[in-house]
Amino acid sequence: MYHSGMKEFSQPSDRLPDRTSVSMFAFIQAGRAVEDRLEAALGPVGLSIPKFSVLSLLVKAGEPVTLSELAARMACVRSNVTQLVDRLEADGFVRRISDSTDRRSVLAELTPLGVERHVAGAAEVKRVQEEFSDSVGEFDGVLVNRLLATLV
Amino acid sequence: MYHSGMKEFSQPSDRLPDRTSVSMFAFIQAGRAVEDRLEAALGPVGLSIPKFSVLSLLVKAGEPVTLSELAARMACVRSNVTQLVDRLEADGFVRRISDSTDRRSVLAELTPLGVERHVAGAAEVKRVQEEFSDSVGEFDGVLVNRLLATLV
DNA sequence: AAAGATTGACAGCTCAATCTTG
DNA sequence: CAAGATTGAGCTGTCAATCTTT
């Protein structure tokens, strides 16, 4: 949970125009609130969102994956994955193995403990997703999805 | 822009129930997308969201503010503000002055350069907010605000 | 003792530079 | 030279420990 503040941008009502305006700060805040709930749920399992993401990708792949590939799939920089895998290796959730076909590459492989933690993490994720769905349930899902698609 | 990945949770359609479901990952992603746009707009001005937040608070206060007060208003930890003000001071946007009424306290005071940068930053924020409003404009603002309020 | 600020150590991210291998 | 991985430095955040002042 590494978030900048911004609580002050509550924007009570500078004056409302015809169409009721939506503050981007409120939107950002809401996203972080959801994120925080997820982080809080994963914490007790010994995971964070980034760590769970890596385990999740490895489970989905069903085989060891190069760090470059992980970076690509996580839409982040390579050096980020290097350090993330460092921590996952220290946790004992992942192992680094060498690629026999290309000696430049390094593969990340799940350990049994890593698999076990992914299961536990996935259960938490499911729980939080259901809570989230309950909260959003009263709104039109199709509409909300269209809104989100507009912003990304 | 310090964001964990999560691109893989695009959730194409595991199977749709009666009510179209909304992925919390999609929601988090959308919030980050907006955040990234804001960061990108502030960057060229020499600001980040946290830095702009501090300048903004100081402008709003109209007078020097203690670091503790800044932390409270930004809903973050005191040590965070200590380092943030370190960087703002290095930038020349803020000065640390001592509190005559309580020698434990340290006040953050805007420099002329800081004021000038806040003006520039505020213009960018306004621009991005307008772009955001345009994107969301086609949706019911009242509804969206209710959705956001539900999640926070 | 409690409050204000700082420091050190860490997680998570970025970028630029480097090193090895292809 | 490209590509894969790592390293070093910086930003933003957290927590725990410390130091000064109340």
Short mmCIF file of C-alpha atoms (C1' of nucleotides) in Angstrom, two decimals:
data_model
loop_
_atom_site.label_atom_id
_atom_site.label_comp_id
_atom_site.label_asym_id
_atom_site.label_seq_id
_atom_site.Cartn_x
_atom_site.Cartn_y
_atom_site.Cartn_z
CA MET A 1 0.00 0.00 0.00
CA TYR A 2 2.08 2.79 -1.33
CA HIS A 3 -0.29 5.59 -2.11
CA SER A 4 0.06 9.31 -2.27
CA GLY A 5 -2.46 11.36 -0.39
CA MET A 6 -5.12 13.43 -2.01
CA LYS A 7 -7.80 13.41 0.60
CA GLU A 8 -8.11 17.16 0.30
CA PHE A 9 -9.52 16.95 -3.19
CA SER A 10 -12.91 15.92 -1.95
CA GLN A 11 -14.43 18.66 -4.08
CA PRO A 12 -17.67 19.37 -2.18
CA SER A 13 -19.23 21.51 -4.92
CA ASP A 14 -17.39 24.38 -6.56
CA ARG A 15 -20.64 24.94 -8.41
CA LEU A 16 -22.50 22.36 -10.39
CA PRO A 17 -23.06 22.86 -14.10
CA ASP A 18 -25.90 21.32 -16.08
CA ARG A 19 -24.50 17.80 -16.00
CA THR A 20 -23.36 16.71 -12.56
CA SER A 21 -19.57 16.56 -12.74
CA VAL A 22 -17.39 13.70 -11.56
CA SER A 23 -14.02 14.41 -9.94
CA MET A 24 -11.12 12.42 -11.32
CA PHE A 25 -9.70 12.53 -7.81
CA ALA A 26 -12.78 10.79 -6.50
CA PHE A 27 -12.35 8.20 -9.19
CA ILE A 28 -8.69 7.64 -8.36
CA GLN A 29 -9.56 7.41 -4.68
CA ALA A 30 -12.18 4.76 -5.33
CA GLY A 31 -9.73 2.68 -7.32
CA ARG A 32 -7.24 2.85 -4.50
CA ALA A 33 -9.85 1.92 -1.95
CA VAL A 34 -10.57 -1.27 -3.84
CA GLU A 35 -6.86 -1.90 -4.23
CA ASP A 36 -6.31 -1.42 -0.51
CA ARG A 37 -9.00 -3.94 0.35
CA LEU A 38 -7.36 -6.48 -1.91
CA GLU A 39 -3.91 -5.82 -0.44
CA ALA A 40 -5.34 -6.15 3.04
CA ALA A 41 -6.87 -9.50 2.18
CA LEU A 42 -3.66 -10.84 0.63
CA GLY A 43 -1.38 -9.61 3.41
CA PRO A 44 -2.23 -12.34 5.96
CA VAL A 45 -1.48 -14.95 3.28
CA GLY A 46 2.00 -13.49 2.88
CA LEU A 47 1.23 -12.00 -0.50
CA SER A 48 0.85 -8.61 -2.13
CA ILE A 49 -0.90 -7.76 -5.37
CA PRO A 50 2.32 -7.82 -7.41
CA LYS A 51 3.45 -11.08 -5.84
CA PHE A 52 0.08 -12.69 -6.42
CA SER A 53 0.16 -11.49 -10.02
CA VAL A 54 3.43 -13.30 -10.66
CA LEU A 55 2.24 -16.53 -9.05
CA SER A 56 -0.96 -16.26 -11.00
CA LEU A 57 0.87 -15.88 -14.30
CA LEU A 58 3.08 -18.85 -13.56
CA VAL A 59 0.11 -21.02 -12.66
CA LYS A 60 -1.68 -19.98 -15.81
CA ALA A 61 1.39 -20.68 -17.94
CA GLY A 62 1.72 -24.13 -16.43
CA GLU A 63 5.46 -24.01 -16.95
CA PRO A 64 8.47 -21.82 -16.11
CA VAL A 65 8.41 -18.38 -17.71
CA THR A 66 11.28 -16.04 -18.56
CA LEU A 67 11.52 -12.82 -16.59
CA SER A 68 11.18 -10.82 -19.78
CA GLU A 69 7.94 -12.59 -20.56
CA LEU A 70 6.68 -11.86 -17.06
CA ALA A 71 7.53 -8.20 -17.49
CA ALA A 72 5.69 -8.11 -20.80
CA ARG A 73 2.59 -9.76 -19.37
CA MET A 74 2.60 -7.50 -16.33
CA ALA A 75 3.11 -4.44 -18.50
CA CYS A 76 6.05 -3.29 -16.45
CA VAL A 77 9.78 -2.82 -16.74
CA ARG A 78 12.21 -5.74 -16.66
CA SER A 79 14.14 -4.50 -13.65
CA ASN A 80 10.93 -4.49 -11.69
CA VAL A 81 10.47 -8.20 -12.28
CA THR A 82 14.07 -8.87 -11.34
CA GLN A 83 13.48 -7.43 -7.89
CA LEU A 84 10.02 -8.89 -7.50
CA VAL A 85 11.37 -12.36 -8.25
CA ASP A 86 14.21 -11.67 -5.81
CA ARG A 87 11.62 -11.23 -3.07
CA LEU A 88 9.52 -14.17 -4.20
CA GLU A 89 12.64 -16.32 -4.17
CA ALA A 90 13.47 -15.11 -0.67
CA ASP A 91 9.92 -16.05 0.32
CA GLY A 92 10.46 -19.49 -1.16
CA PHE A 93 7.51 -19.14 -3.56
CA VAL A 94 9.56 -19.18 -6.73
CA ARG A 95 12.88 -20.56 -7.98
CA ARG A 96 15.18 -19.20 -10.68
CA ILE A 97 16.27 -21.79 -13.21
CA SER A 98 18.35 -21.40 -16.36
CA ASP A 99 17.02 -21.71 -19.86
CA SER A 100 18.77 -24.50 -21.74
CA THR A 101 17.85 -23.04 -25.11
CA ASP A 102 19.12 -19.51 -24.48
CA ARG A 103 21.74 -18.87 -21.85
CA ARG A 104 20.77 -15.21 -21.62
CA SER A 105 17.34 -16.04 -20.25
CA VAL A 106 16.31 -16.82 -16.69
CA LEU A 107 13.14 -18.74 -15.97
CA ALA A 108 10.93 -18.36 -12.93
CA GLU A 109 9.49 -21.62 -11.66
CA LEU A 110 6.84 -22.12 -8.98
CA THR A 111 7.80 -24.04 -5.85
CA PRO A 112 5.25 -26.28 -4.11
CA LEU A 113 4.97 -23.61 -1.44
CA GLY A 114 4.34 -21.05 -4.16
CA VAL A 115 1.53 -23.15 -5.58
CA GLU A 116 0.02 -23.55 -2.15
CA ARG A 117 0.13 -19.82 -1.48
CA HIS A 118 -1.39 -19.06 -4.82
CA VAL A 119 -4.36 -21.21 -3.92
CA ALA A 120 -4.75 -19.39 -0.64
CA GLY A 121 -4.34 -16.02 -2.38
CA ALA A 122 -6.86 -16.91 -5.07
CA ALA A 123 -9.44 -17.69 -2.41
CA GLU A 124 -8.94 -14.22 -0.92
CA VAL A 125 -9.13 -12.60 -4.32
CA LYS A 126 -12.39 -14.41 -4.98
CA ARG A 127 -13.80 -13.26 -1.68
CA VAL A 128 -12.88 -9.62 -2.28
CA GLN A 129 -14.22 -9.79 -5.82
CA GLU A 130 -17.53 -11.01 -4.48
CA GLU A 131 -17.68 -8.20 -1.97
CA PHE A 132 -16.89 -5.82 -4.78
CA SER A 133 -19.61 -7.33 -6.94
CA ASP A 134 -22.08 -6.96 -4.11
CA SER A 135 -21.22 -3.29 -3.81
CA VAL A 136 -21.54 -2.65 -7.52
CA GLY A 137 -24.48 -4.99 -7.92
CA GLU A 138 -27.08 -2.27 -7.70
CA PHE A 139 -25.60 -0.56 -10.75
CA ASP A 140 -25.89 -1.53 -14.38
CA GLY A 141 -22.90 -3.78 -15.04
CA VAL A 142 -22.95 -3.16 -18.76
CA LEU A 143 -22.86 0.56 -18.18
CA VAL A 144 -20.09 0.37 -15.60
CA ASN A 145 -17.97 -1.79 -17.88
CA ARG A 146 -18.43 0.71 -20.65
CA LEU A 147 -17.39 3.50 -18.31
CA LEU A 148 -14.23 1.65 -17.30
CA ALA A 149 -13.39 0.83 -20.90
CA THR A 150 -13.69 4.53 -21.71
CA LEU A 151 -11.10 5.47 -19.14
CA VAL A 152 -8.41 2.87 -19.84
CA MET B 1 4.17 6.26 -11.82
CA TYR B 2 4.82 3.35 -9.56
CA HIS B 3 2.25 0.75 -10.33
CA SER B 4 2.13 -2.98 -10.03
CA GLY B 5 1.12 -4.96 -13.06
CA MET B 6 -2.15 -6.80 -13.39
CA LYS B 7 -2.72 -6.61 -17.10
CA GLU B 8 -3.37 -10.33 -17.14
CA PHE B 9 -6.58 -9.95 -15.22
CA SER B 10 -8.42 -8.69 -18.25
CA GLN B 11 -11.11 -11.26 -17.57
CA PRO B 12 -12.53 -11.87 -21.04
CA SER B 13 -15.59 -13.76 -19.81
CA ASP B 14 -15.33 -16.68 -17.41
CA ARG B 15 -19.08 -16.99 -17.92
CA LEU B 16 -21.60 -14.25 -17.42
CA PRO B 17 -24.33 -14.69 -14.83
CA ASP B 18 -27.65 -12.90 -14.94
CA ARG B 19 -26.25 -9.52 -14.01
CA THR B 20 -23.20 -8.58 -16.04
CA SER B 21 -20.29 -8.68 -13.61
CA VAL B 22 -17.66 -6.00 -13.15
CA SER B 23 -14.06 -6.98 -12.43
CA MET B 24 -12.43 -5.19 -9.54
CA PHE B 25 -9.18 -5.46 -11.49
CA ALA B 26 -10.72 -3.55 -14.35
CA PHE B 27 -11.82 -0.92 -11.87
CA ILE B 28 -8.37 -0.64 -10.32
CA GLN B 29 -6.83 -0.44 -13.78
CA ALA B 30 -9.13 2.39 -14.76
CA GLY B 31 -8.21 4.35 -11.65
CA ARG B 32 -4.55 3.92 -12.42
CA ALA B 33 -5.03 4.97 -16.00
CA VAL B 34 -6.51 8.26 -14.85
CA GLU B 35 -3.74 8.64 -12.30
CA ASP B 36 -1.10 8.01 -14.95
CA ARG B 37 -2.54 10.68 -17.19
CA LEU B 38 -2.40 13.17 -14.34
CA GLU B 39 1.19 12.23 -13.48
CA ALA B 40 2.14 12.54 -17.13
CA ALA B 41 0.66 16.02 -17.28
CA LEU B 42 2.39 17.19 -14.11
CA GLY B 43 5.77 15.74 -15.01
CA PRO B 44 6.83 18.43 -17.49
CA VAL B 45 6.00 21.08 -14.87
CA GLY B 46 8.46 19.41 -12.51
CA LEU B 47 5.70 18.08 -10.27
CA SER B 48 4.21 14.75 -9.24
CA ILE B 49 0.82 14.13 -7.69
CA PRO B 50 2.18 14.03 -4.12
CA LYS B 51 4.24 17.18 -4.66
CA PHE B 52 1.31 19.00 -6.20
CA SER B 53 -0.85 17.91 -3.28
CA VAL B 54 1.50 19.51 -0.79
CA LEU B 55 1.74 22.77 -2.74
CA SER B 56 -2.01 22.76 -3.08
CA LEU B 57 -2.54 22.34 0.63
CA LEU B 58 -0.12 25.14 1.41
CA VAL B 59 -1.82 27.48 -1.04
CA LYS B 60 -5.20 26.63 0.39
CA ALA B 61 -3.97 27.21 3.94
CA GLY B 62 -2.58 30.61 2.99
CA GLU B 63 0.11 30.24 5.64
CA PRO B 64 2.87 27.84 6.72
CA VAL B 65 1.62 24.47 7.92
CA THR B 66 3.24 21.95 10.27
CA LEU B 67 4.39 18.68 8.79
CA SER B 68 2.06 16.78 11.09
CA GLU B 69 -0.86 18.77 9.81
CA LEU B 70 0.18 18.04 6.24
CA ALA B 71 0.34 14.33 7.04
CA ALA B 72 -3.11 14.45 8.58
CA ARG B 73 -4.62 16.26 5.62
CA MET B 74 -2.96 13.91 3.14
CA ALA B 75 -4.06 10.90 5.12
CA CYS B 76 -0.55 9.51 5.24
CA VAL B 77 2.21 8.82 7.70
CA ARG B 78 4.41 11.58 9.13
CA SER B 79 7.66 10.13 7.85
CA ASN B 80 6.29 10.27 4.36
CA VAL B 81 5.80 14.01 4.63
CA THR B 82 9.29 14.43 6.05
CA GLN B 83 10.80 12.96 2.90
CA LEU B 84 8.35 14.62 0.55
CA VAL B 85 9.22 18.01 2.02
CA ASP B 86 12.91 17.08 1.77
CA ARG B 87 12.48 16.74 -1.99
CA LEU B 88 10.29 19.82 -2.30
CA GLU B 89 12.94 21.76 -0.43
CA ALA B 90 15.62 20.41 -2.76
CA ASP B 91 13.42 21.53 -5.65
CA GLY B 92 13.20 24.97 -4.09
CA PHE B 93 9.40 24.88 -3.93
CA VAL B 94 9.14 24.89 -0.16
CA ARG B 95 11.14 26.08 2.84
CA ARG B 96 11.28 24.64 6.34
CA ILE B 97 10.81 27.22 9.08
CA SER B 98 10.54 26.80 12.81
CA ASP B 99 7.41 27.25 14.85
CA SER B 100 7.86 29.98 17.44
CA THR B 101 5.00 28.67 19.56
CA ASP B 102 6.15 25.06 19.75
CA ARG B 103 9.77 24.17 19.24
CA ARG B 104 8.90 20.57 18.40
CA SER B 105 7.05 21.59 15.24
CA VAL B 106 8.41 22.34 11.80
CA LEU B 107 6.45 24.45 9.37
CA ALA B 108 6.49 24.13 5.59
CA GLU B 109 6.33 27.45 3.77
CA LEU B 110 5.84 28.05 0.05
CA THR B 111 8.61 29.81 -1.86
CA PRO B 112 7.78 32.17 -4.73
CA LEU B 113 8.95 29.43 -7.10
CA GLY B 114 6.65 27.00 -5.34
CA VAL B 115 3.71 29.32 -5.84
CA GLU B 116 4.57 29.72 -9.48
CA ARG B 117 4.80 25.97 -10.00
CA HIS B 118 1.53 25.41 -8.24
CA VAL B 119 -0.15 27.73 -10.72
CA ALA B 120 1.37 25.82 -13.61
CA GLY B 121 0.41 22.51 -12.02
CA ALA B 122 -3.13 23.63 -11.35
CA ALA B 123 -3.55 24.49 -15.01
CA GLU B 124 -2.51 20.97 -15.96
CA VAL B 125 -4.82 19.47 -13.37
CA LYS B 126 -7.67 21.50 -14.75
CA ARG B 127 -6.90 20.35 -18.27
CA VAL B 128 -6.80 16.68 -17.30
CA GLN B 129 -9.98 17.04 -15.27
CA GLU B 130 -11.71 18.46 -18.32
CA GLU B 131 -10.52 15.59 -20.47
CA PHE B 132 -11.76 13.23 -17.79
CA SER B 133 -15.12 14.99 -17.68
CA ASP B 134 -15.42 14.74 -21.42
CA SER B 135 -14.81 10.99 -21.22
CA VAL B 136 -17.34 10.48 -18.48
CA GLY B 137 -19.74 13.03 -19.89
CA GLU B 138 -21.88 10.48 -21.68
CA PHE B 139 -22.67 8.76 -18.40
CA ASP B 140 -25.01 9.84 -15.64
CA GLY B 141 -22.84 11.88 -13.28
CA VAL B 142 -25.17 11.38 -10.34
CA LEU B 143 -25.02 7.63 -10.84
CA VAL B 144 -21.25 7.57 -11.22
CA ASN B 145 -20.78 9.63 -8.09
CA ARG B 146 -23.02 7.24 -6.21
CA LEU B 147 -20.96 4.32 -7.51
CA LEU B 148 -17.71 5.93 -6.36
CA ALA B 149 -19.16 6.76 -2.97
CA THR B 150 -20.16 3.12 -2.59
CA LEU B 151 -16.61 1.94 -3.09
CA VAL B 152 -14.71 4.36 -0.85
"C1'" DA C 1 4.34 9.72 29.14
"C1'" DA C 2 2.79 11.85 24.69
"C1'" DA C 3 3.47 14.63 20.54
"C1'" DG C 4 6.43 16.27 16.52
"C1'" DA C 5 9.96 15.10 13.50
"C1'" DT C 6 13.50 12.35 11.75
"C1'" DT C 7 16.07 8.10 10.52
"C1'" DG C 8 16.76 3.43 8.78
"C1'" DA C 9 15.05 -0.54 6.59
"C1'" DC C 10 11.95 -2.32 3.39
"C1'" DA C 11 8.21 -2.98 -0.76
"C1'" DG C 12 7.22 -1.36 -5.10
"C1'" DC C 13 7.92 1.24 -9.08
"C1'" DT C 14 10.90 3.94 -12.78
"C1'" DC C 15 15.06 5.00 -15.63
"C1'" DA C 16 19.89 4.72 -17.18
"C1'" DA C 17 24.00 2.11 -17.32
"C1'" DT C 18 26.29 -2.31 -17.49
"C1'" DC C 19 27.33 -7.16 -18.40
"C1'" DT C 20 26.67 -11.44 -20.86
"C1'" DT C 21 25.08 -13.94 -24.57
"C1'" DG C 22 23.10 -14.34 -29.27
"C1'" DC D 1 24.87 -4.57 -32.47
"C1'" DA D 2 20.03 -6.85 -30.09
"C1'" DA D 3 18.19 -8.94 -26.37
"C1'" DG D 4 17.97 -10.69 -21.47
"C1'" DA D 5 19.03 -9.71 -16.90
"C1'" DT D 6 20.97 -7.16 -13.34
"C1'" DT D 7 22.62 -3.09 -10.72
"C1'" DG D 8 22.45 1.62 -8.98
"C1'" DA D 9 20.03 5.72 -8.07
"C1'" DG D 10 15.70 8.08 -7.22
"C1'" DC D 11 10.51 8.58 -5.94
"C1'" DT D 12 6.61 7.23 -3.09
"C1'" DG D 13 4.90 4.79 0.45
"C1'" DT D 14 5.00 1.87 5.04
"C1'" DC D 15 6.62 0.60 9.86
"C1'" DA D 16 9.58 0.63 13.95
"C1'" DA D 17 12.92 2.99 16.59
"C1'" DT D 18 14.88 7.29 18.19
"C1'" DC D 19 15.45 12.12 19.70
"C1'" DT D 20 13.74 16.48 21.31
"C1'" DT D 21 10.29 19.07 23.35
"C1'" DT D 22 5.97 19.49 25.84
#
